[in-house]
């Protein structure tokens, strides 16, 4: 089952880190962007080609030391169809290098509409009897606000195609509490969502005791995460918010149980490491950006392992 | 302001109907699909070309009698990049014909990621100082689960580019209550969301007293909709669930106030009218599908006006 393959890869690399592939043009060395600006002008095509080249270099530099990458589709959709082509090619390239790919798409809709998303992002659409392959994600992220009708079409695809989803439970942003922390029957909304996620995942539990239906639980809310770890024993956590958003290894350690149970995302902290003071000195040529990213993955691994 | 232009168009046409452009291949007459299957095989490209041709015929048949269309992006994303090209061209064509376009994308993310979505779907991205136009939506739908950090980037774009959003409050699906009806401090979650939506929209109120930040309120929950109409006096409603999902004009009339205040979506009921028994007799040639759709828009208008 896909969740077992993710756990295996985490054990092999000893690194519960997922690299967020959320490129911004400001992160990309000018030797890359200038080449494409010269060729295509300052166009979506040039932006997209730059992002793809950047991602490939990052993937080449880290694929052997991290289990997974998480491209954030918003960063690509920003540049329209050209951007989405770069997203597609990034997913394909990461798969080719043996990485688990978590598409951060936060899709949500109901019934046959959610089914259409599931077909395009996890399964296969049907064209008059001919199956039409989807993007080769292993997991995607999904928003739970619509309830079971919005989730079942995705879990059906997970069963059929051996894929997984991470459902938003408690997000890492400062105002996540506006809805997620509302108290209902003595429990916050995110805990109700947690109980639903456990239920949605009960038919997809793998050999390691975790389900292919996981949860997004922010690194910035230590106590809530600890509580969710308790009430969601079969749910693997995808943990955003480490680093740039203020989440620390000490805080998110509660998401783990016996050293597994979670994977921690870092985007900017890794892919833009070359712009940070602590790496600038060693990687003092923009062409070394991917090596800086590799070092940041190693440093993150050591930081996490110190605490879990 | 865009909300005033939507209201003006509703008044001009006398029809608070939005046509959901959610094509499935099974809705599309074979004279269209066969042409493209012959040319491109049973491929995503053929599916996408069929959808676009179908949409254009529908738009040509209804643009003068309805104010708006709402393409559902899932139906296009199902066929990957080719599908998304058909989505883009559908949005552009509808704009060309003077329709208000509501992109049903239900995006949600935080801070700079939500900003990237807002740039791609409502505003403009920046490529080293050169603005890069987005899809020409007038409105998009947004999911509120992440709270204000997930909404402000969209409302900022609404202000800058004179656009609007519809935020999910109470959806039309059977299990929407799992989260949305949880009671917190004596009020269901959707009412808390309703209060947030009113707040998010307070700087975007137009001449008619409604904000460019609207709400999605399902036609299938009459009492909840009535209560939301009361507590959200400045919020325009986008109402799904009419027809195929069981919502009736009598039930959703509570979404209106003095004949305005809402726009009602129908997808299948209009674009697949030619497959329904009641239209099959009159439109007994598949080439007449767009005329059947036109008649369905007129019938829906009469049905709604009977009640509001």
XYZ file of C-alpha atoms in Angstrom:
616
model
C 0.000 0.000 0.000
C 1.243 3.500 -0.809
C 1.442 4.537 2.850
C 3.788 1.596 3.487
C 5.975 2.633 0.570
C 6.162 6.138 2.022
C 7.101 4.747 5.434
C 9.700 2.447 3.859
C 11.274 5.371 2.039
C 11.359 7.375 5.278
C 13.133 4.481 7.003
C 15.587 4.000 4.138
C 16.596 7.650 4.083
C 16.243 8.064 7.844
C 14.680 11.386 6.989
C 11.015 12.247 7.567
C 11.344 15.346 5.381
C 9.257 16.223 2.340
C 10.674 18.924 0.094
C 8.046 21.483 -0.850
C 8.529 22.347 -4.516
C 6.935 25.803 -4.368
C 9.258 27.781 -6.611
C 8.997 31.520 -6.892
C 10.911 33.314 -9.616
C 12.802 35.215 -6.909
C 14.323 31.915 -5.717
C 15.594 30.920 -9.134
C 19.164 31.863 -10.009
C 19.399 34.457 -12.730
C 21.573 32.229 -14.918
C 18.435 30.096 -15.371
C 15.780 32.805 -15.693
C 17.883 35.018 -17.980
C 18.403 32.151 -20.389
C 14.650 31.641 -20.764
C 13.816 35.372 -20.755
C 16.242 35.764 -23.643
C 14.655 32.883 -25.513
C 10.928 33.494 -24.791
C 10.727 37.028 -23.377
C 9.293 37.712 -19.919
C 6.397 35.354 -20.578
C 4.573 32.563 -18.716
C 6.509 30.117 -20.883
C 9.847 31.513 -19.697
C 8.643 31.477 -16.076
C 7.452 27.885 -16.405
C 10.623 26.653 -18.108
C 12.693 28.327 -15.384
C 10.648 26.656 -12.643
C 10.984 23.245 -14.240
C 14.751 23.574 -14.717
C 15.093 24.748 -11.110
C 12.967 21.864 -9.796
C 14.919 19.271 -11.758
C 18.204 20.517 -10.337
C 16.745 20.404 -6.813
C 15.357 16.900 -7.372
C 18.694 15.690 -8.752
C 20.413 17.028 -5.646
C 18.078 15.529 -3.016
C 16.328 12.439 -4.425
C 18.653 10.020 -2.612
C 18.326 11.630 0.823
C 14.612 12.470 1.132
C 11.587 10.219 0.677
C 9.204 12.629 -0.976
C 8.482 15.958 -2.640
C 5.353 18.082 -2.426
C 4.801 20.427 -5.361
C 2.304 23.186 -4.541
C 0.119 23.590 -7.632
C -0.783 27.229 -6.901
C 2.763 28.290 -7.733
C 2.376 26.810 -11.211
C -1.279 27.710 -11.879
C -0.178 31.310 -11.305
C 1.340 31.135 -14.820
C -1.646 29.461 -16.472
C -1.373 26.502 -18.825
C 2.387 26.957 -19.242
C 2.814 26.813 -15.475
C 0.652 23.703 -15.238
C 2.793 22.005 -17.863
C 5.793 22.645 -15.600
C 3.808 21.164 -12.694
C 3.025 18.051 -14.694
C 6.625 17.615 -15.801
C 7.858 18.171 -12.239
C 5.578 15.407 -10.935
C 6.741 13.091 -13.708
C 10.413 13.835 -13.145
C 10.170 13.288 -9.394
C 8.453 9.933 -9.973
C 11.179 8.971 -12.442
C 13.754 9.596 -9.720
C 11.906 7.273 -7.353
C 10.426 9.933 -5.085
C 6.976 9.738 -3.529
C 4.973 12.698 -4.866
C 2.382 14.498 -2.771
C 0.421 16.912 -4.969
C -0.574 19.848 -2.800
C -3.807 20.713 -4.579
C -6.329 20.948 -1.690
C -9.174 19.870 -3.969
C -12.724 19.690 -2.693
C -16.097 19.118 -4.290
C -18.962 16.665 -4.103
C -20.023 13.410 -5.678
C -19.428 13.196 -9.420
C -17.398 16.408 -9.376
C -15.012 15.065 -6.739
C -14.886 11.923 -8.854
C -13.683 14.002 -11.804
C -10.886 15.453 -9.654
C -9.992 11.978 -8.395
C -9.807 10.706 -11.963
C -7.580 13.543 -13.117
C -5.286 13.617 -10.096
C -5.134 10.033 -8.802
C -6.831 7.622 -11.173
C -7.824 7.585 -14.798
C -10.614 9.171 -16.790
C -12.537 7.153 -19.323
C -12.835 8.330 -22.908
C -15.495 6.177 -24.540
C -14.014 3.022 -23.044
C -10.372 4.053 -23.366
C -8.683 4.869 -20.015
C -6.788 8.143 -19.997
C -3.997 8.284 -17.438
C -3.861 10.956 -14.776
C -0.967 12.827 -13.258
C 1.229 10.251 -11.471
C 0.737 11.609 -7.938
C 1.071 9.162 -5.070
C -0.919 11.364 -2.713
C -2.860 14.598 -3.003
C -4.159 16.957 -0.331
C -7.920 17.364 0.107
C -10.101 19.840 2.061
C -12.794 18.285 4.312
C -15.326 21.137 4.558
C -17.929 19.363 2.392
C -18.011 16.161 4.440
C -18.059 12.530 3.307
C -19.596 13.202 -0.123
C -16.459 15.172 -0.855
C -14.072 12.487 0.372
C -15.491 9.124 -0.691
C -14.765 9.647 -4.411
C -11.110 10.204 -3.484
C -10.896 7.203 -1.131
C -12.531 5.074 -3.838
C -9.713 6.074 -6.192
C -7.178 5.382 -3.440
C -8.494 1.827 -3.199
C -8.685 1.290 -6.932
C -5.296 2.747 -7.857
C -3.333 2.321 -4.584
C -3.045 6.032 -3.913
C -3.398 8.181 -0.824
C -4.751 11.513 0.367
C -3.912 13.908 3.169
C -7.005 15.659 4.485
C -6.662 19.078 6.133
C -7.291 18.766 9.870
C -5.428 21.580 11.630
C -3.510 23.927 9.358
C -0.376 25.856 10.303
C -1.503 29.420 9.569
C -2.149 32.038 12.293
C -5.928 32.281 11.652
C -6.566 28.560 11.231
C -8.442 28.641 14.536
C -11.250 30.864 13.242
C -13.087 27.762 12.061
C -10.912 24.849 13.066
C -10.826 25.691 16.786
C -14.552 26.399 17.242
C -15.730 24.236 20.150
C -18.560 21.802 19.411
C -19.741 19.346 22.047
C -16.625 19.925 24.079
C -14.259 19.325 21.176
C -12.788 21.668 18.587
C -13.855 21.310 14.955
C -10.417 19.965 13.937
C -10.861 17.078 16.371
C -14.238 16.246 14.837
C -12.495 16.334 11.476
C -9.785 14.087 12.916
C -12.404 11.509 13.909
C -13.873 11.652 10.391
C -10.426 11.179 8.846
C -9.824 8.073 10.977
C -13.160 6.743 9.723
C -12.508 7.647 6.080
C -9.209 5.786 6.291
C -10.298 2.614 8.036
C -10.365 0.484 4.868
C -6.931 1.657 3.782
C -4.705 0.672 6.698
C -1.378 -0.810 5.646
C 1.182 -3.141 7.193
C 2.615 -0.458 9.464
C -0.731 0.302 11.072
C -1.189 3.609 9.255
C -3.824 4.421 6.653
C -3.314 5.799 3.152
C -5.792 8.477 4.279
C -3.561 10.860 6.218
C -4.056 14.254 7.808
C -2.472 17.681 7.470
C -1.519 18.852 10.965
C 0.449 22.099 11.294
C 3.788 22.209 13.108
C 2.861 25.521 14.688
C 0.257 24.145 17.104
C 2.039 21.774 19.502
C -0.774 20.969 21.910
C -3.377 20.450 19.232
C -1.002 18.196 17.337
C -0.343 16.136 20.471
C -4.061 15.704 21.020
C -4.632 14.707 17.387
C -1.784 12.174 17.552
C -3.689 10.597 20.453
C -7.134 10.466 18.853
C -5.879 9.493 15.377
C -3.779 6.382 16.012
C -3.981 5.107 12.404
C -3.469 8.419 10.675
C -0.154 9.478 9.207
C 0.503 13.220 9.484
C 1.747 15.607 6.829
C 3.181 18.466 8.870
C 3.566 21.917 7.273
C 4.841 25.004 9.051
C 8.392 23.923 9.949
C 11.007 26.642 9.561
C 9.807 29.745 7.769
C 6.379 29.595 9.462
C 7.915 29.194 12.920
C 7.343 25.482 13.648
C 10.274 23.919 15.534
C 11.444 20.304 15.713
C 10.759 20.313 19.465
C 7.126 21.233 18.845
C 6.338 18.846 16.038
C 7.987 15.853 17.700
C 4.541 15.130 19.191
C 3.344 14.180 15.691
C 5.590 11.098 15.773
C 5.167 7.799 17.591
C 8.153 5.440 17.882
C 9.986 7.578 15.336
C 7.358 7.285 12.610
C 3.863 8.618 12.045
C 4.619 11.855 10.277
C 6.456 13.567 7.447
C 7.490 17.202 7.793
C 7.389 19.667 4.931
C 9.851 22.417 4.278
C 9.649 24.511 1.133
C 11.458 27.815 1.292
C 13.873 26.516 3.947
C 15.207 23.979 1.449
C 14.658 25.234 -2.080
C 15.681 28.786 -1.208
C 18.457 27.789 1.208
C 21.019 29.454 -1.091
C 19.470 32.826 -0.244
C 19.779 32.336 3.520
C 22.717 33.810 5.404
C 23.696 30.486 6.952
C 24.247 28.871 3.537
C 25.382 31.883 1.532
C 28.920 31.705 2.838
C 29.505 28.099 1.766
C 27.457 28.272 -1.428
C 28.614 31.651 -2.625
C 27.811 31.118 -6.314
C 24.204 30.982 -7.445
C 25.052 27.882 -9.487
C 25.476 26.037 -6.201
C 21.809 26.508 -5.187
C 20.966 22.806 -5.436
C 23.899 21.852 -3.216
C 22.658 24.342 -0.648
C 19.242 22.643 -0.852
C 20.894 19.253 -0.292
C 22.745 20.566 2.757
C 19.472 22.042 4.082
C 17.832 18.590 3.793
C 20.665 17.047 5.808
C 20.487 19.787 8.412
C 16.716 19.370 8.659
C 17.098 15.610 9.069
C 19.558 16.132 11.912
C 17.336 18.718 13.534
C 14.286 16.434 13.368
C 16.149 13.324 14.541
C 17.442 15.243 17.537
C 13.835 15.456 18.739
C 11.950 12.369 17.545
C -18.185 46.884 -8.932
C -18.463 43.358 -10.303
C -21.329 42.428 -7.963
C -23.338 45.358 -9.387
C -22.633 44.226 -12.931
C -23.879 40.751 -12.011
C -27.043 42.211 -10.468
C -27.558 44.461 -13.527
C -27.288 41.457 -15.843
C -29.787 39.540 -13.694
C -32.214 42.465 -13.931
C -31.717 42.847 -17.704
C -32.400 39.177 -18.382
C -34.968 38.859 -15.606
C -33.313 35.536 -14.934
C -31.308 34.729 -11.783
C -29.945 31.580 -13.405
C -26.305 30.641 -13.839
C -25.603 27.873 -16.319
C -23.177 25.315 -14.911
C -20.773 24.348 -17.679
C -19.861 20.904 -16.294
C -19.779 18.843 -19.481
C -19.438 15.092 -19.344
C -18.696 13.200 -22.539
C -21.987 11.367 -22.105
C -23.852 14.665 -22.526
C -22.136 15.554 -25.769
C -23.887 14.544 -29.005
C -22.023 11.875 -30.910
C -21.832 14.008 -34.057
C -19.382 16.168 -32.074
C -17.399 13.480 -30.234
C -17.118 11.190 -33.272
C -15.644 13.990 -35.330
C -12.853 14.526 -32.801
C -12.348 10.809 -32.065
C -11.809 10.325 -35.795
C -9.344 13.177 -35.916
C -7.405 12.623 -32.650
C -8.369 9.143 -31.459
C -9.991 8.567 -28.070
C -7.541 10.943 -26.416
C -7.689 13.786 -23.899
C -7.320 16.155 -26.836
C -10.462 14.749 -28.496
C -12.360 14.897 -25.199
C -11.269 18.486 -24.627
C -12.104 19.633 -28.170
C -15.528 18.003 -27.841
C -16.183 19.775 -24.559
C -15.174 23.140 -25.953
C -17.321 22.758 -29.063
C -20.271 21.669 -26.900
C -19.788 24.626 -24.513
C -19.591 27.138 -27.354
C -22.862 25.894 -28.819
C -24.514 26.117 -25.392
C -23.117 29.615 -24.823
C -24.301 30.762 -28.272
C -27.787 29.490 -27.450
C -28.156 31.078 -23.998
C -25.918 34.144 -23.708
C -28.771 36.593 -24.308
C -31.163 35.084 -21.744
C -28.927 34.296 -18.751
C -26.541 36.572 -16.857
C -23.754 34.137 -16.122
C -22.067 30.781 -16.585
C -20.162 28.709 -14.037
C -17.649 26.281 -15.522
C -16.622 23.581 -13.032
C -12.869 23.117 -13.442
C -12.865 19.495 -12.186
C -14.617 18.373 -15.356
C -11.750 19.769 -17.422
C -8.834 18.896 -15.114
C -10.026 15.299 -15.455
C -8.424 15.372 -18.936
C -5.181 17.034 -17.842
C -3.567 19.921 -19.699
C -5.776 19.419 -22.775
C -8.859 19.650 -20.587
C -7.563 22.789 -18.904
C -7.005 24.398 -22.286
C -10.703 23.783 -23.007
C -11.526 25.354 -19.633
C -9.475 28.432 -20.468
C -11.043 28.790 -23.904
C -14.527 28.303 -22.428
C -13.944 31.132 -19.954
C -12.614 33.374 -22.729
C -15.498 32.593 -25.064
C -18.126 33.236 -22.403
C -16.506 36.596 -21.613
C -16.476 37.457 -25.306
C -20.232 36.874 -25.399
C -20.738 39.288 -22.501
C -21.466 36.715 -19.827
C -20.339 36.992 -16.215
C -18.036 34.024 -15.530
C -17.899 32.312 -12.153
C -14.979 29.865 -12.084
C -15.971 27.002 -9.808
C -12.499 26.132 -8.552
C -12.981 26.005 -4.748
C -9.369 27.056 -4.169
C -7.968 27.308 -0.675
C -4.540 27.883 0.772
C -2.722 30.369 2.959
C -0.804 33.600 2.626
C 1.589 33.710 -0.321
C 0.169 30.463 -1.734
C -3.368 31.844 -1.795
C -1.832 34.924 -3.387
C -0.455 32.758 -6.202
C -3.938 31.324 -6.807
C -5.431 34.816 -6.725
C -2.877 35.998 -9.279
C -3.546 33.103 -11.629
C -7.323 33.092 -11.323
C -8.347 36.707 -10.672
C -5.431 39.058 -11.051
C -2.050 39.019 -12.725
C 1.269 37.420 -11.917
C 4.470 39.377 -12.232
C 7.336 38.128 -14.367
C 10.356 40.251 -13.518
C 8.285 43.431 -13.732
C 6.082 42.338 -16.626
C 2.459 41.595 -15.651
C 1.138 38.305 -16.941
C -2.636 38.204 -17.330
C -4.758 35.605 -15.574
C -7.827 33.732 -16.672
C -10.589 36.326 -17.201
C -12.912 35.069 -14.447
C -15.244 37.592 -12.848
C -15.712 35.483 -9.739
C -14.234 32.268 -8.387
C -15.401 30.004 -5.570
C -13.237 29.643 -2.462
C -13.264 27.248 0.529
C -13.131 28.892 3.984
C -11.655 26.078 6.124
C -8.285 27.818 6.566
C -9.730 31.083 7.907
C -8.809 34.692 7.107
C -5.231 33.944 5.983
C -6.801 31.925 3.200
C -9.282 34.617 2.165
C -7.497 37.966 2.429
C -5.212 37.326 -0.574
C -8.340 36.756 -2.679
C -10.195 39.807 -1.343
C -7.052 41.879 -1.980
C -7.195 40.776 -5.619
C -10.926 41.521 -5.710
C -10.182 45.099 -4.661
C -7.264 45.544 -7.026
C -8.851 44.007 -10.114
C -12.591 44.506 -9.438
C -13.335 40.806 -9.091
C -15.442 38.748 -6.702
C -15.451 35.463 -4.814
C -18.136 33.134 -3.520
C -17.073 31.463 -0.280
C -18.574 28.090 0.657
C -20.949 28.500 3.602
C -23.544 25.714 3.447
C -23.154 23.276 0.555
C -25.965 21.344 -1.093
C -24.712 17.762 -0.640
C -26.338 15.241 1.726
C -23.357 15.021 4.134
C -22.574 18.737 4.213
C -23.768 18.764 7.818
C -20.966 16.546 9.125
C -18.832 19.631 9.616
C -20.989 22.540 8.588
C -23.844 21.806 11.032
C -21.715 21.160 14.124
C -23.070 23.421 16.868
C -20.597 25.875 18.434
C -21.736 28.425 20.988
C -25.353 27.852 20.045
C -24.748 28.351 16.320
C -23.831 25.898 13.574
C -20.406 26.170 11.939
C -21.926 27.459 8.671
C -23.386 30.417 10.540
C -19.993 31.230 12.019
C -18.649 31.035 8.482
C -21.500 33.285 7.365
C -20.467 35.918 9.903
C -16.869 35.702 8.677
C -17.999 36.092 5.062
C -19.950 39.248 5.944
C -16.783 40.591 7.574
C -14.517 39.575 4.681
C -16.850 41.398 2.299
C -17.386 44.625 4.189
C -14.959 46.695 2.071
C -16.434 45.442 -1.192
C -20.083 46.462 -0.939
C -21.497 47.878 -4.163
C -24.330 50.219 -5.102
C -27.007 47.597 -4.590
C -25.983 46.896 -0.996
C -24.357 43.563 -1.771
C -20.684 42.711 -1.513
C -18.418 41.241 -4.185
C -17.646 38.617 -1.522
C -20.608 36.271 -1.836
C -21.510 32.914 -0.305
C -22.355 29.476 -1.627
C -25.618 28.380 0.003
C -27.219 25.124 -1.138
C -30.792 25.032 -2.430
C -31.377 21.766 -0.599
C -31.437 23.236 2.924
C -34.370 25.645 3.118
C -34.287 26.557 6.807
C -30.554 26.996 6.946
C -30.681 29.199 3.860
C -33.439 31.342 5.393
C -31.374 31.837 8.530
C -28.260 32.724 6.501
C -30.269 35.243 4.431
C -31.132 36.926 7.725
C -27.647 37.032 9.237
C -25.864 37.885 5.963
C -27.698 40.985 4.732
C -24.875 42.182 2.443
C -23.951 38.821 0.997
C -25.084 37.691 -2.421
C -25.775 33.944 -2.629
C -24.657 31.477 -5.261
C -27.168 28.648 -4.912
C -26.283 25.158 -6.146
C -28.493 22.103 -5.844
C -31.516 23.182 -7.921
C -32.994 20.421 -10.071
C -30.887 17.277 -10.283
C -29.871 17.502 -6.607
C -33.461 17.991 -5.457
C -33.605 21.725 -4.650
C -36.918 23.310 -5.628
C -37.779 26.908 -6.479
C -40.144 27.018 -3.473
C -37.265 26.103 -1.149
C -34.616 28.413 -2.476
C -36.910 31.453 -2.685
C -35.730 32.256 0.857
C -32.302 33.123 -0.601
C -33.809 36.176 -2.297
C -34.847 39.544 -0.873
C -36.999 41.880 -2.962
C -36.391 39.648 -5.959
C -32.596 39.868 -5.835
C -29.867 38.571 -3.552
C -29.091 35.261 -5.222
C -28.213 33.469 -8.415
C -29.210 29.844 -8.864
C -27.036 27.284 -10.619
C -28.225 24.494 -12.822
C -25.762 22.311 -14.698
C -27.134 18.963 -15.853
C -30.704 20.327 -15.938
C -29.675 22.784 -18.646
C -26.699 21.445 -20.558
C -28.084 17.896 -20.646
C -31.727 18.934 -21.143
C -31.733 17.174 -24.542
C -31.371 13.853 -22.697
C -34.373 14.463 -20.432
C -37.746 12.995 -21.316
C -39.513 16.348 -21.113
C -37.331 17.864 -23.857
C -36.617 14.770 -25.939
C -39.957 14.968 -27.707
C -39.503 18.512 -28.970
C -35.768 18.285 -29.569
C -35.662 14.867 -31.137
C -32.385 15.289 -32.999
C -29.129 15.453 -31.082
C -28.127 18.474 -33.172
C -30.834 20.414 -31.337
C -29.166 20.003 -27.917
C -28.361 23.707 -27.570
C -31.963 24.679 -28.300
C -33.098 22.283 -25.592
C -30.652 24.017 -23.236
C -32.128 27.396 -24.201
C -35.638 26.157 -23.499
C -34.477 24.755 -20.138
C -33.116 28.216 -19.211
C -36.474 29.784 -20.034
C -38.347 27.134 -18.078
C -36.026 27.591 -15.110
C -36.524 31.352 -15.239
C -40.293 30.898 -15.160
C -40.057 28.375 -12.355
C -37.871 30.685 -10.249
C -39.932 33.804 -10.940
C -43.063 31.982 -9.869
C -41.581 31.814 -6.373
C -39.382 34.871 -5.832
